[in-house]
Coordinates of C-alpha atoms in Angstrom, one line a residue:
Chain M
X1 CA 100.2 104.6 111.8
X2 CA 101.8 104.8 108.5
X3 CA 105.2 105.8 106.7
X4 CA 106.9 106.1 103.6
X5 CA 110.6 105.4 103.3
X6 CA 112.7 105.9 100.0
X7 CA 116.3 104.9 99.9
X8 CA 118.1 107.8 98.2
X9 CA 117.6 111.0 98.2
X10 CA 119.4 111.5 94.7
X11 CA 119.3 108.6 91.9
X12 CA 121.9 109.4 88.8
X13 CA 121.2 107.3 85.6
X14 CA 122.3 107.6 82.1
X15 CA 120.0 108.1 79.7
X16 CA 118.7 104.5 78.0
X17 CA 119.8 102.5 81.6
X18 CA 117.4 101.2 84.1
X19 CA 115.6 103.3 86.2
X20 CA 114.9 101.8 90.3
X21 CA 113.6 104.1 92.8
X22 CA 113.2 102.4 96.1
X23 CA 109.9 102.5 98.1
X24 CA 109.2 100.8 102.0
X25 CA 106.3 101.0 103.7
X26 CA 104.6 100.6 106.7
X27 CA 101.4 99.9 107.7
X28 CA 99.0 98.4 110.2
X29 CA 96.0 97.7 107.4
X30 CA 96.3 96.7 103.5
X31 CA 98.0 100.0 101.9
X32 CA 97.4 101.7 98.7
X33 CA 100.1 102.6 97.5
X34 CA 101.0 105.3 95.0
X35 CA 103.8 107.0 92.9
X36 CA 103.9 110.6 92.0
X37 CA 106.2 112.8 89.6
X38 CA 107.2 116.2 90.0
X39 CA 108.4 118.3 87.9
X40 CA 110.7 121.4 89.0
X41 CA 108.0 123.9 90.1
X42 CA 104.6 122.2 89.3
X43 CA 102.0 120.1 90.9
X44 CA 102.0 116.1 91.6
X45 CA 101.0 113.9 89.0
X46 CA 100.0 110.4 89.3
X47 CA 102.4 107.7 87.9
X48 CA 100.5 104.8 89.1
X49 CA 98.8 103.1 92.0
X50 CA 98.6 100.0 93.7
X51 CA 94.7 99.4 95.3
X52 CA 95.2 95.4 96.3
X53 CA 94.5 94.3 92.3
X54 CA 97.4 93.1 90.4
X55 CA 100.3 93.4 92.5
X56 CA 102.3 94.1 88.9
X57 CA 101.5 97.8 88.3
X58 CA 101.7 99.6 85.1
X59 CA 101.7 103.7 84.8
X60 CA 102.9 106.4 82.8
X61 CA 105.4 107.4 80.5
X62 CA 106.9 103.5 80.7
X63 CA 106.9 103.3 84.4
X64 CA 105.7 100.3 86.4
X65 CA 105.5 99.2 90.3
X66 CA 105.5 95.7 91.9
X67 CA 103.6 95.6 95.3
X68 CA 106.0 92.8 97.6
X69 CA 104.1 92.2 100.6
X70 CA 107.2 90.0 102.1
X71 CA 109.3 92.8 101.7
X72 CA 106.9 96.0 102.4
X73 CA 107.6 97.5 99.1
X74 CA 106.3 98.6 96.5
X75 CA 109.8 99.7 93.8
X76 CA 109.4 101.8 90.8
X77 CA 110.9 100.9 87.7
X78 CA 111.0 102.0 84.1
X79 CA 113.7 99.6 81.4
X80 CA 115.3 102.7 79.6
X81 CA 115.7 106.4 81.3
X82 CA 114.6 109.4 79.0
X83 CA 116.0 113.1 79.2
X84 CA 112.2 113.9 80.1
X85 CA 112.5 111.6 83.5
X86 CA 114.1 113.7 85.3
X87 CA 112.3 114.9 88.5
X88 CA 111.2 114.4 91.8
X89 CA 109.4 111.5 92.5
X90 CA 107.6 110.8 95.8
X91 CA 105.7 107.3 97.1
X92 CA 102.7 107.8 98.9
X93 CA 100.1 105.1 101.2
X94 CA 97.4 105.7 102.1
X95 CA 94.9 103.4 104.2
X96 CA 92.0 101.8 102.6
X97 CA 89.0 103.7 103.1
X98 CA 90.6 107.1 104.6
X99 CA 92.3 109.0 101.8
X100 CA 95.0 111.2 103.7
X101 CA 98.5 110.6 101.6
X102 CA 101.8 109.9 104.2
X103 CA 104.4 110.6 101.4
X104 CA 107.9 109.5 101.5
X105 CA 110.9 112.2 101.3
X106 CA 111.5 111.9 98.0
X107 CA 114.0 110.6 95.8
X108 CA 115.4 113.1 92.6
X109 CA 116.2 111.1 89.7
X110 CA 118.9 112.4 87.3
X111 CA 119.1 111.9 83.9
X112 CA 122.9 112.1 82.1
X113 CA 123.4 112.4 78.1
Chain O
X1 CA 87.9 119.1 82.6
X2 CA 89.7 121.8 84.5
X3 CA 92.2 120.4 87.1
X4 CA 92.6 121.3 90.3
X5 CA 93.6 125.2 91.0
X6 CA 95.6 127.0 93.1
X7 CA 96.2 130.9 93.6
X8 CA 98.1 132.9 93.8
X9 CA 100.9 130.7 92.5
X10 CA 103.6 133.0 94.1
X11 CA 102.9 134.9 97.5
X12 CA 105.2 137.2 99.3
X13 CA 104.4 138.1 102.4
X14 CA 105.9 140.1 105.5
X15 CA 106.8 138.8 108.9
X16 CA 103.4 139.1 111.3
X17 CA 101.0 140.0 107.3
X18 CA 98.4 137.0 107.1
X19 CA 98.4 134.8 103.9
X20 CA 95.4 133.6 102.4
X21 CA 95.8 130.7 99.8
X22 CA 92.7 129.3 98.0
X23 CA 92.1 125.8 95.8
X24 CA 89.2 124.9 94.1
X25 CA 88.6 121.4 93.1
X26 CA 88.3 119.4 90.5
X27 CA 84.4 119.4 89.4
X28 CA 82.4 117.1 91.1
X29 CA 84.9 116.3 93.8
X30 CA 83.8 117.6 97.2
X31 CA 87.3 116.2 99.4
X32 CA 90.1 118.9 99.9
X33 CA 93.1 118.3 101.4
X34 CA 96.0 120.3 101.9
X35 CA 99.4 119.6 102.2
X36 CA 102.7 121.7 102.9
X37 CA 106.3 121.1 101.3
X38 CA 109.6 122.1 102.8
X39 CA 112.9 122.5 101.1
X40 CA 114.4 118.8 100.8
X41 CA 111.0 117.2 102.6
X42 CA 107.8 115.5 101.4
X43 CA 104.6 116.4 101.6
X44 CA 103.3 116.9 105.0
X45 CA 99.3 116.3 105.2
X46 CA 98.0 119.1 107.1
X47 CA 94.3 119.3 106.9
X48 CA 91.7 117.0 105.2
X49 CA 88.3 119.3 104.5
X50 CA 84.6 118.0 102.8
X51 CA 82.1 121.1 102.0
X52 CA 81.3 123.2 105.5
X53 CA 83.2 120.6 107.6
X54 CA 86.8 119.9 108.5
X55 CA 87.6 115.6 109.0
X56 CA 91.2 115.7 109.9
X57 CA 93.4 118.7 111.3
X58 CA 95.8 116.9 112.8
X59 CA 98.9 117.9 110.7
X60 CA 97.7 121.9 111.2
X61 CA 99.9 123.4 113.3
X62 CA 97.8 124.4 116.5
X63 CA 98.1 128.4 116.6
X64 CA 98.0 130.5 113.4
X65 CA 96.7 128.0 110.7
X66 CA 93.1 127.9 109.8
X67 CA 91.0 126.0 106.7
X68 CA 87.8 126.1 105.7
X69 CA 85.8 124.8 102.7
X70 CA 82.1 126.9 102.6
X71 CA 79.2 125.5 100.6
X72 CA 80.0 127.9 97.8
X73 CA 83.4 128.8 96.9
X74 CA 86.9 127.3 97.4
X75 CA 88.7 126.0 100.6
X76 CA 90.9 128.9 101.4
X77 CA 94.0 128.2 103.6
X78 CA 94.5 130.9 105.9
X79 CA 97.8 131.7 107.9
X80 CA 97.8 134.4 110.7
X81 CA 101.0 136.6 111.6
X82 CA 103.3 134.6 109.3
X83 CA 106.9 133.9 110.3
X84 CA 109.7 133.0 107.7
X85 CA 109.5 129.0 108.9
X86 CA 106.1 129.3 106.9
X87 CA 108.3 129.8 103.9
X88 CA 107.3 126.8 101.9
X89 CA 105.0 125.4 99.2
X90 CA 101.5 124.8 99.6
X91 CA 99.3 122.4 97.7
X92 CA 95.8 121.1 97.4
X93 CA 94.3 118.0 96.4
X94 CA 91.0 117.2 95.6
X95 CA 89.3 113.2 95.3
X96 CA 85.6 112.4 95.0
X97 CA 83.5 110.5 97.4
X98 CA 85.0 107.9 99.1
X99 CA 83.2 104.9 98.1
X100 CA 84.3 105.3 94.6
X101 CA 87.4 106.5 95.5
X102 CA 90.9 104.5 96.5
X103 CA 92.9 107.1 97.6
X104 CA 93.7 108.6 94.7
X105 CA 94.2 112.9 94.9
X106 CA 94.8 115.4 92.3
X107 CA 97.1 117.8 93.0
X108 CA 97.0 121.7 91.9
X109 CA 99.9 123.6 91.1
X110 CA 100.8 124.6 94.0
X111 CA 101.1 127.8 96.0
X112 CA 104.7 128.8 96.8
X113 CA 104.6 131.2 99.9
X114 CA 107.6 133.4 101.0
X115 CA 108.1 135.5 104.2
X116 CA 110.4 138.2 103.9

C-alpha cells in the first residue's frame, strides 16, 4: 500500500521568498515519485519526477525536489516565488512497474505582492 | 502533438440522469486512467483501462460507475442515476506502455460534473 502526505493545506509566501512544499511518503517497494501543478480550473501538469536516478531533481519553471530515503520525502522547492506560482500543487507515488498515481491532498501555495 | 482530451468540460446533470464523460489519449498511448477530485481532496484513482480491457477498478465505486476503453474510440466514463455526492471533477490520464514508461501520466483538462 501506498500514501501521500503533505503538511499544509495552505502555504503563504511573498513574492521573491523561498518556496517549501512538504511531501511524505509511504511505501512498501522503491517509489516514484512526482510533483504536479494545478492551475485554478485546468488539468495536472508535470513539475518533475523522481524514477530512482539522481535523487536531486530539477523541473519546471525553477522548481526542484530532493528524494530523502531516511526521511520518506521527497520536498519541493523553488529559491524565489513568482506571482505566476500560485496554485495547487499535489505529490504523487506511484510503484515501480504499475502506474496508478496515490496523490497527496494538496497543498495551495500563495503568492503576496 | 495534441494532449490529452476531455469532454464536455462542464456537465450539468439531474438527480437519477446518467452522465457520460469521454477522454481520448495522447497518440500513441494506449493506458487510461481515470481519476475523481472532490472539493478540498486529491485525486482519487478510480479505474485504470488498456484498449478493450479494464486492469484495475478498485477505486470505482461498486454500483453506478462503469468504464470502458473499445478498440476504436475513447474510454468513456459512464455514471448511472447520478446523485449530487457525484458532484466533482473528473480527469483522465493517459501513459504509454509500461516498459518505457515510469509512471508518468498526462492529464486532460478535466471534466467538471454537477448534479442539480
Amino acid at each position: 500500500a501506498q500514501s501521500v502526505t503533505q503538511l499544509g493545506s495552505h502555504v503563504s509566501v511573498s513574492e521573491g521568498a523561498l518556496v517549501l512544499l512538504r511531501c511524505n511518503y509511504s511505501s512498501s517497494v522503491p517509489p516514484y515519485l512526482f510533483w504536479y501543478v494545478q492551475y485554478p480550473n485546468q488539468g495536472l501538469q508535470l513539475l518533475l519526477k523522481y524514477t530512482s536516478a539522481a535523487t536531486l531533481v530539477k523541473g519546471i519553471n525553477g522548481f526542484e525536489a530532493e528524494f530523502k530515503k531516511s526521511e520518506t520525502s521527497f520536498h519541493l522547492t523553488k529559491p524565489s516565488a513568482h506571482m505566476s506560482d500560485a496554485a495547487e500543487y499535489f505529490c504523487a507515488v506511484s510503484s515501480s512497474g504499475y502506474s496508478t498515481l496515490t496523490f497527496g491532498k494538496g497543498t495551495m501555495l500563495l503568492v503576496s505582492p | 502533438n495534441a494532449g490529452v482530451m476531455q469532454n464536455p468540460r462542464h456537465l450539468v446533470r439531474r438527480r437519477g440522469q446518467e452522465a457520460r464523460l469521454r477522454c481520448s489519449p495522447m497518440k500513441g498511448h494506449s493506458h487510461v486512467y481515470w481519476y475523481r477530485q472532490l472539493p478540498e481532496e486529491g485525486l482519487k484513482f478510480m479505474v485504470y483501462l488498456q484498449k478493450e480491457n479494464i486492469i484495475d477498478e478498485s477505486g470505482m465505486p461498486k454500483e453506478r460507475f462503469s468504464a470502458e476503453f473499445p478498440k476504436e474510440g475513447p474510454s468513456i466514463l459512464r455514471i448511472q442515476q447520478v446523485v449530487r455526492g457525484d458532484s466533482a471533477a473528473y480527469f483522465c490520464a493517459s501513459s504509454p506502455e509500461l516498459a518505457g514508461n515510469q509512471g508518468e501520466q498526462y492529464f486532460g483538462p478535466g471534466t467538471r460534473l454537477t448534479v442539480t
